[in-house]
Tab-separated table of C-alpha atoms in Angstrom:
chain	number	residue	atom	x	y	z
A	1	UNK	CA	72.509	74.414	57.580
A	2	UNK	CA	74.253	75.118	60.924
A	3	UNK	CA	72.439	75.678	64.159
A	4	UNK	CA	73.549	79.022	65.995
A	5	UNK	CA	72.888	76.954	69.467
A	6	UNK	CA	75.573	74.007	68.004
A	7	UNK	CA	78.185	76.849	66.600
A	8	UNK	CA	78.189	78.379	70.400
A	9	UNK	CA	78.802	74.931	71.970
A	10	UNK	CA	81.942	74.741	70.090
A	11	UNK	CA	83.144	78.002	70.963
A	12	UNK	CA	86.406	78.221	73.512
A	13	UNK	CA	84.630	78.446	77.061
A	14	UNK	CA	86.450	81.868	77.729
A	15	UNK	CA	84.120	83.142	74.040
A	16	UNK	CA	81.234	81.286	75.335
A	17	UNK	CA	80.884	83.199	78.798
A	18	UNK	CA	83.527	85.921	78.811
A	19	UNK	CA	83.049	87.701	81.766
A	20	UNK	CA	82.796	84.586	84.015
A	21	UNK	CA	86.175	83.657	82.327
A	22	UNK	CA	87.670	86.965	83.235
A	23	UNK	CA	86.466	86.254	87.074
A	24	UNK	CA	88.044	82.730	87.327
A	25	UNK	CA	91.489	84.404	85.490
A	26	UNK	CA	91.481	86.945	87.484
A	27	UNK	CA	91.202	84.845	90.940
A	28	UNK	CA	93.775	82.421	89.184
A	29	UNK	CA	96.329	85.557	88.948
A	30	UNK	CA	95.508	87.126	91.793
A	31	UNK	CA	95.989	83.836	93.957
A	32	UNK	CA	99.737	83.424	93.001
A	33	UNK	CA	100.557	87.240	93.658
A	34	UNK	CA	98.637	87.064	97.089
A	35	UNK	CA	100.928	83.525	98.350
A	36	UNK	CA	104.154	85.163	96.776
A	37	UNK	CA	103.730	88.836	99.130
A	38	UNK	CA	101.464	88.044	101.606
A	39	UNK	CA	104.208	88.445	104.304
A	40	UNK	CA	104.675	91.533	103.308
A	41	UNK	CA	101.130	92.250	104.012
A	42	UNK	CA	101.126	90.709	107.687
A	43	UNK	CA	104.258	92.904	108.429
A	44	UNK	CA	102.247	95.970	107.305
A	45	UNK	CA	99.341	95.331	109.300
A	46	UNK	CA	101.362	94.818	112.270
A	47	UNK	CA	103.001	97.881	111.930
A	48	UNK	CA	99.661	99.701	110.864
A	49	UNK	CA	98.559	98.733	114.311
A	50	UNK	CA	102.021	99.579	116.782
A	51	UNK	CA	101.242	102.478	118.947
A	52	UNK	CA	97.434	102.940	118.306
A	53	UNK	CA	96.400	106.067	120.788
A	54	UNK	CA	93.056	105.193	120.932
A	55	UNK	CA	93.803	102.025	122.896
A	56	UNK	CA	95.101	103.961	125.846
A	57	UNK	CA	91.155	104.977	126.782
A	58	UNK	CA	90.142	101.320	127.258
A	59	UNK	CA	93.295	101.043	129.727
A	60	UNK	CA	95.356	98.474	127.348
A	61	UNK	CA	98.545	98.638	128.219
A	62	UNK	CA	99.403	97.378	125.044
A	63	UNK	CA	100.729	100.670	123.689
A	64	UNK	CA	103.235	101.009	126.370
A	65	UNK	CA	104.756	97.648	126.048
A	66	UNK	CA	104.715	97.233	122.564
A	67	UNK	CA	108.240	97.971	121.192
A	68	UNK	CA	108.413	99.936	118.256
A	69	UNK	CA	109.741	97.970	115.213
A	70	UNK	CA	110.776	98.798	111.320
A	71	UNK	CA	109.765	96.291	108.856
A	72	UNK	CA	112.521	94.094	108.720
A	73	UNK	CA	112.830	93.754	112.478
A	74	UNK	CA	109.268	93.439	112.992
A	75	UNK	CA	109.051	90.114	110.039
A	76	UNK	CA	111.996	89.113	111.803
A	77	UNK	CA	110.313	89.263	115.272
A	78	UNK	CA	107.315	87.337	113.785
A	79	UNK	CA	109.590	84.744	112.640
A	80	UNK	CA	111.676	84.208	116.558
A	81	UNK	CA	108.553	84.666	118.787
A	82	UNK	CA	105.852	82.875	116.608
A	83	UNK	CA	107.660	80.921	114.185
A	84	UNK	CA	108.337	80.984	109.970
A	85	UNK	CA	105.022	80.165	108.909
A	86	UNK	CA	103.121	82.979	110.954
A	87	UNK	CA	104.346	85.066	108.145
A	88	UNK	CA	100.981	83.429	106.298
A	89	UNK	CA	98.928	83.446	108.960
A	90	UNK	CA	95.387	84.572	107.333
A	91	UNK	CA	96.520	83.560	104.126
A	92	UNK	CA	93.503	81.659	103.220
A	93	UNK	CA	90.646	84.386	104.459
A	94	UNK	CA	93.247	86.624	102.159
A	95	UNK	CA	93.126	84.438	98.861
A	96	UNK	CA	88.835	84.044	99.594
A	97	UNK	CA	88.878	87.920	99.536
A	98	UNK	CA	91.396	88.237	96.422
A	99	UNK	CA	89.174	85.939	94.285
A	100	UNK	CA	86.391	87.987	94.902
A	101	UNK	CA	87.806	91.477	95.083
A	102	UNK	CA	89.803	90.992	91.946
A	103	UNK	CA	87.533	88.964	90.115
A	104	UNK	CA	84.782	91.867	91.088
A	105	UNK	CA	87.101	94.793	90.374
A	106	UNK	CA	88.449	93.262	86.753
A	107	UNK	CA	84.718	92.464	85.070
A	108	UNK	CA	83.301	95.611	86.555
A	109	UNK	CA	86.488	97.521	85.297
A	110	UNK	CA	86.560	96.127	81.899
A	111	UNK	CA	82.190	96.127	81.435
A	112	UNK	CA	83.105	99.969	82.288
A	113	UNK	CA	85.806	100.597	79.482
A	114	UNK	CA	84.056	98.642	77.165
A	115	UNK	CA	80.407	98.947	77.084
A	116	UNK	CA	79.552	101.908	79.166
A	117	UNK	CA	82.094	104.362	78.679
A	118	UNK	CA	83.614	103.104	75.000
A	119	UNK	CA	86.642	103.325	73.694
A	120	UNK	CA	87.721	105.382	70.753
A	121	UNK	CA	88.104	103.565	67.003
A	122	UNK	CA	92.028	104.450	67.925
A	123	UNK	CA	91.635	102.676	71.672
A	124	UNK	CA	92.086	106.074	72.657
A	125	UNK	CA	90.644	106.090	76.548
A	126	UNK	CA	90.115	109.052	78.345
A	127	UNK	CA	91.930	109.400	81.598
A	128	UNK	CA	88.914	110.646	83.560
A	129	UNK	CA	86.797	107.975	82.266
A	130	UNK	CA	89.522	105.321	83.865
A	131	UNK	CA	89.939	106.783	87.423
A	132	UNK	CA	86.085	107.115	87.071
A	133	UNK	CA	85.683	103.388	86.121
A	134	UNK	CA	88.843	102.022	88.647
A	135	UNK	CA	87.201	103.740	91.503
A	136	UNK	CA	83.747	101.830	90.740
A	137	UNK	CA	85.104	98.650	89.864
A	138	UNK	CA	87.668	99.080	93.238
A	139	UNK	CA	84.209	100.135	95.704
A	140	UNK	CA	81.741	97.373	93.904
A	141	UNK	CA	85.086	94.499	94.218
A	142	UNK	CA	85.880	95.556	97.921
A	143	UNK	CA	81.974	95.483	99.236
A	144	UNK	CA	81.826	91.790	97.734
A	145	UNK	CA	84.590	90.999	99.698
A	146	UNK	CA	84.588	92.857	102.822
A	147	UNK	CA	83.545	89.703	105.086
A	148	UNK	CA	86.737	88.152	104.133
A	149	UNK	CA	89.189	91.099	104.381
A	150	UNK	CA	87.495	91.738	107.565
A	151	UNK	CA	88.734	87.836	109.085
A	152	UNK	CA	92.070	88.370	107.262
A	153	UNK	CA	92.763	91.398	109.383
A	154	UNK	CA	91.630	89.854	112.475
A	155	UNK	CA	93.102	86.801	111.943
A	156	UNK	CA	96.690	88.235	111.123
A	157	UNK	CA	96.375	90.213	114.688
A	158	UNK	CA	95.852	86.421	116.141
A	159	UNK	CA	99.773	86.072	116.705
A	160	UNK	CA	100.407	89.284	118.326
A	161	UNK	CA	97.839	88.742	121.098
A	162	UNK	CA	99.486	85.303	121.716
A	163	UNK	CA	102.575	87.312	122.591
A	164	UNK	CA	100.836	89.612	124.447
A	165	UNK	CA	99.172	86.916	126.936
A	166	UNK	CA	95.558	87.278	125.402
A	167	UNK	CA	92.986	84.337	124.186
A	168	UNK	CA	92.907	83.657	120.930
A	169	UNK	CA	89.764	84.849	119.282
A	170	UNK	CA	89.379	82.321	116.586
A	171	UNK	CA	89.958	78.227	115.752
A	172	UNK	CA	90.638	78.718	112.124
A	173	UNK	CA	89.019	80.814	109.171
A	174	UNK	CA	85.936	78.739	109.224
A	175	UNK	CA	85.538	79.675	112.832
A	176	UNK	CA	86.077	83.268	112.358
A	177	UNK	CA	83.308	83.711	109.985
A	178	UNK	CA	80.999	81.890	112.291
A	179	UNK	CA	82.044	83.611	115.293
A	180	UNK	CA	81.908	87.102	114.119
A	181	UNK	CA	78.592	85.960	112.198
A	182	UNK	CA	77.157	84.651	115.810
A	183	UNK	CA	78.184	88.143	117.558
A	184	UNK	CA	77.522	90.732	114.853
A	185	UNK	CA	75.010	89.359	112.775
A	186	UNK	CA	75.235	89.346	108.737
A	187	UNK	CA	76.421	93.324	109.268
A	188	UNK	CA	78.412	92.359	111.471
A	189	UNK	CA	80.464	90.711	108.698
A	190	UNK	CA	80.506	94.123	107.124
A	191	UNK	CA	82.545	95.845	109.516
A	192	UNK	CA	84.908	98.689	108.604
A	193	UNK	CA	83.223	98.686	104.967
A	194	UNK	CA	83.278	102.567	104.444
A	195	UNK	CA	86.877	102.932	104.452
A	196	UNK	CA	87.212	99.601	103.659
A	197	UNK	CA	85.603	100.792	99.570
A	198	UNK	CA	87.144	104.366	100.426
A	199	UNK	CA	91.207	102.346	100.161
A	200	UNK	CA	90.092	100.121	97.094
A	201	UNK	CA	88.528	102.985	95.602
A	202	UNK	CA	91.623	105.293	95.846
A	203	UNK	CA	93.905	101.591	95.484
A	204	UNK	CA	92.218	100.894	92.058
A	205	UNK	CA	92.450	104.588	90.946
A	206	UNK	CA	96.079	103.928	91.337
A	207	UNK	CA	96.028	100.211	90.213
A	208	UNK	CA	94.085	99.883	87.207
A	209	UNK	CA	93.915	103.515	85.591
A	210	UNK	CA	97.940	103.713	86.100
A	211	UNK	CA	98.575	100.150	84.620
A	212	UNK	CA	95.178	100.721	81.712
A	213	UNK	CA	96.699	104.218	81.063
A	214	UNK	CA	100.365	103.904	81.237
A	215	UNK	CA	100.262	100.621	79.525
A	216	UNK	CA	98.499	102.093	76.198
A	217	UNK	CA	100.666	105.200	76.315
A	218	UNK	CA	103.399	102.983	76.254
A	219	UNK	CA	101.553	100.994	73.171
A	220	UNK	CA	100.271	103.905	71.352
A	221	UNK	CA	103.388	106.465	71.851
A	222	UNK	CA	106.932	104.436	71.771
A	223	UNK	CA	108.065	101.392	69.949
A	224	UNK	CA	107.083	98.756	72.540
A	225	UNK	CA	104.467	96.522	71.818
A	226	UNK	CA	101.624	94.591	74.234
A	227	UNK	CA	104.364	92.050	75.737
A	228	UNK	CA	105.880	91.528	79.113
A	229	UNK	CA	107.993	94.232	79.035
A	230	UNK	CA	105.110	96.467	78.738
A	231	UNK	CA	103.083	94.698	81.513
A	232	UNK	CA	105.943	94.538	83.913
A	233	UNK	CA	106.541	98.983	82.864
A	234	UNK	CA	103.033	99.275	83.826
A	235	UNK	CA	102.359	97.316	86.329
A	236	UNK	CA	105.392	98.744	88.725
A	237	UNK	CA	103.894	102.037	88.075
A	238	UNK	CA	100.623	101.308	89.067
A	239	UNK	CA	102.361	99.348	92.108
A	240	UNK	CA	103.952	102.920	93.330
A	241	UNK	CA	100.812	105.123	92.677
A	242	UNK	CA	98.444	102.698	94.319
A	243	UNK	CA	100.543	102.860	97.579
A	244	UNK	CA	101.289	106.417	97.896
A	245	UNK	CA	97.062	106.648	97.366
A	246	UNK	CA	95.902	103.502	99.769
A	247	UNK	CA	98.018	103.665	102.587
A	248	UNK	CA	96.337	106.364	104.727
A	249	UNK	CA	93.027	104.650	103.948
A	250	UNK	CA	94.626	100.793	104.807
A	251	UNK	CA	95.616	102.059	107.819
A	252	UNK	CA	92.354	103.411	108.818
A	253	UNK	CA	90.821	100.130	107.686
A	254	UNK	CA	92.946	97.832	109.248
A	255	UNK	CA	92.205	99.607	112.960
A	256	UNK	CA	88.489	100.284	112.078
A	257	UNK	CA	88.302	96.595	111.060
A	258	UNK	CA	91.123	95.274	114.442
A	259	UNK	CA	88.757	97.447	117.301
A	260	UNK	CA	87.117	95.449	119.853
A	261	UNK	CA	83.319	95.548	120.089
A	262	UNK	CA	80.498	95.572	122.190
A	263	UNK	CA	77.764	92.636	122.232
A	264	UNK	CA	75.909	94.712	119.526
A	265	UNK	CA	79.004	94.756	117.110
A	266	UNK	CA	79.768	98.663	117.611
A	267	UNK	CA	83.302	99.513	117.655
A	268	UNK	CA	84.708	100.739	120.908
A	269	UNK	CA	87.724	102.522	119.742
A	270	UNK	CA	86.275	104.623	116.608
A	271	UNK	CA	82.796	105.610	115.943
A	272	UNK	CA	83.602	106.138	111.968
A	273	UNK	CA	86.485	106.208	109.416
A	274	UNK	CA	86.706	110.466	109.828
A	275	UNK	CA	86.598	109.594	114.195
A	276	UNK	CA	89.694	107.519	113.571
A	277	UNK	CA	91.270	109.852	111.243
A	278	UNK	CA	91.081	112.465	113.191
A	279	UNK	CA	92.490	110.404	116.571
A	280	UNK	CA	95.172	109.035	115.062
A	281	UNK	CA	96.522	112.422	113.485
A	282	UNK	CA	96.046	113.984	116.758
A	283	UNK	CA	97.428	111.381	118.829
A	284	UNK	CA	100.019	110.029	116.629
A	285	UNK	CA	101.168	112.823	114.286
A	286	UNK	CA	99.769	112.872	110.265
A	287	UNK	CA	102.918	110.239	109.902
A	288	UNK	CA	101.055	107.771	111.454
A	289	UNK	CA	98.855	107.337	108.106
A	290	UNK	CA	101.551	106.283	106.302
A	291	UNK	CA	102.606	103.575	109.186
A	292	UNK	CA	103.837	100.686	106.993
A	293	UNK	CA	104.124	102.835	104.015
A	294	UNK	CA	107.341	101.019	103.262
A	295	UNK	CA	106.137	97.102	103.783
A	296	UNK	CA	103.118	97.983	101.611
A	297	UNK	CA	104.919	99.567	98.930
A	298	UNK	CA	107.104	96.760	98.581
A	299	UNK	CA	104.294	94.522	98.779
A	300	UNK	CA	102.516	96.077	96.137
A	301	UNK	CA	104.769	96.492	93.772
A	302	UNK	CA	105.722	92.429	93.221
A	303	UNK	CA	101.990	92.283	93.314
A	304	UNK	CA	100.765	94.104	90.687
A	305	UNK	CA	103.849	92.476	88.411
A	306	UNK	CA	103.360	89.073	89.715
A	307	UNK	CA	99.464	89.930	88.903
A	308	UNK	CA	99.407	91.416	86.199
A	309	UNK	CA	102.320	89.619	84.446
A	310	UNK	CA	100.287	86.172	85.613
A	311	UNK	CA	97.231	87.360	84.169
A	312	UNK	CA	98.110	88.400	80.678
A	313	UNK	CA	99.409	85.972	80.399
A	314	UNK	CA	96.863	83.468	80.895
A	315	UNK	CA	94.186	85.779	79.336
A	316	UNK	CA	96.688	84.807	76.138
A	317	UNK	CA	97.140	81.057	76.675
A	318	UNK	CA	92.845	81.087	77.227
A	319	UNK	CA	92.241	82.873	74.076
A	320	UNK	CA	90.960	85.661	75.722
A	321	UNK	CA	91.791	89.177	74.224
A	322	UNK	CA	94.481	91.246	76.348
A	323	UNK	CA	93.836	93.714	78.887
């Protein structure tokens, strides 16, 4: 007679402890999209930060001298004044936060759909229940990860302030999270969290419930079936909404998170997400929200195909059931 405990052990790891096996496939995926667009995202948050009113109350000239760019000419300035591989510059903070984030964000996403909320006997799922569920799994992801989006962003500024005659800040990653752990303390390595989960929560309301929903319309209601045609329909959907939804958040974030700071880690610029909101409407126009709209949208889209096409398809090749 067969012991339960011996049947387990020869189960397929990704049986065996499924949820940890959706983590590491999800960080697996997620890496390759993040190397494959992350210039895309250093252009954006360059652009996210040309022009910033606020800076003109600490006397930073910076404003004034910093020529207003477009996307291509500001990735092609990065490339002449700082050199080809600045375009990665914070890669590696990046890829700690996308393991995290999107490992976070996938379980909690899929525990969500599965066990709390249920789908119908026809896989019928709600749409309320999935913005519901992609806003919690985007808020619980991003919190994990906020110290390491918080060094990306202040690590992809590094280049800029070369140009502009200022010390660098940080060594390397490593030193980043050491330095802003020595000034700020463990919350200091929380910085910018609040819109920081307010973007992944609107991002992931975009993201997953457009790629969850459109992708079982698509399966349920028209002769395509669960293949890569289907994942790559989905996924450039979800790509669009999750733009047109995270932008005005990312680029709150992105200055919230960029601010300089006093010796007790409060931001000098912006007291909260609403205070920089409301400056940069007022002092830039409601445009200024959508400031690298254009790099971010064509960031996200490849990303969410390269993801999602990567991770379907090893959640197949690791016998784990598809998305």
């Amino acid at each position: 007679m067969s012991n339960p405990e011996d049947e387990e052990r020869l189960l397929p790891l990704a049986q065996r402890w499924p949820r940890a096996s959706k983590f590491v496939l999800s960080g697996c995926a997620a890496t390759v999209a993040e190397l494959a667009t992350f210039p895309l995202d250093l252009t954006k948050t360059r652009l996210q930060m040309q022009g910033e009113a606020a800076l003109a109350r600490l006397g930073d000239n910076a404003r004034e001298s910093a020529p207003y760019r477009g996307m291509v000419r500001t990735a092609l300035g990065i490339i002449q004044e700082e050199g080809f591989l600045k375009l990665w510059q914070g890669v590696t903070p990046a890829i700690y936060r996308h393991v995290v984030y999107s490992g976070g964000r996938m379980v909690t996403y899929e525990h969500l759909r599965e066990v709390v909320f249920g789908k119908s006997e026809d896989k019928h799922y709600p749409l309320w229940k999935s913005v519901i569920g992609g806003m919690m799994a985007g808020v619980i992801g991003q919190f994990l990860a906020n110290p390491a989006d918080l060094v990306k962003v202040q690590m992809q500024m590094e280049g800029k302030r070369k140009l502009e005659g200022k010390p660098l800040r940080f060594r390397g990653v490593h030193h980043a999270f050491a330095k802003i752990l020595a000034e700020g303390g463990i919350r200091g390595l929380w910085a910018g969290w609040v819109p920081n989960i307010q973007r992944a929560a609107l991002v992931n309301m975009g993201d997953l419930t457009t790629y969850d929903t459109v992708k079982h319309y698509l399966i349920l209601n028209t002769p395509l079936e669960d293949n890569i045609i289907t994942h790559g329909l989905s996924s450039l959907c979800s790509g669009l909404v999750a733009s047109v939804l995270g932008t005005p958040a990312d680029v709150i974030k992105s200055r919230i998170m960029n601010q300089p700071r006093d010796k007790q880690g409060r931001g000098l610029l912006y007291k909260s997400s609403s205070d920089c909101l409301i400056q940069a409407v007022q002092g830039e126009g409601f445009m200024s929200l959508y400031k690298g709209f254009l790099p971010a949208w064509l960031r996200m889209t490849p990303w969410s195909l390269v993801f999602w096409l990567t991770y379907e398809k090893i959640r197949e090749m690791s016998g784990v059931s598809p998305f």
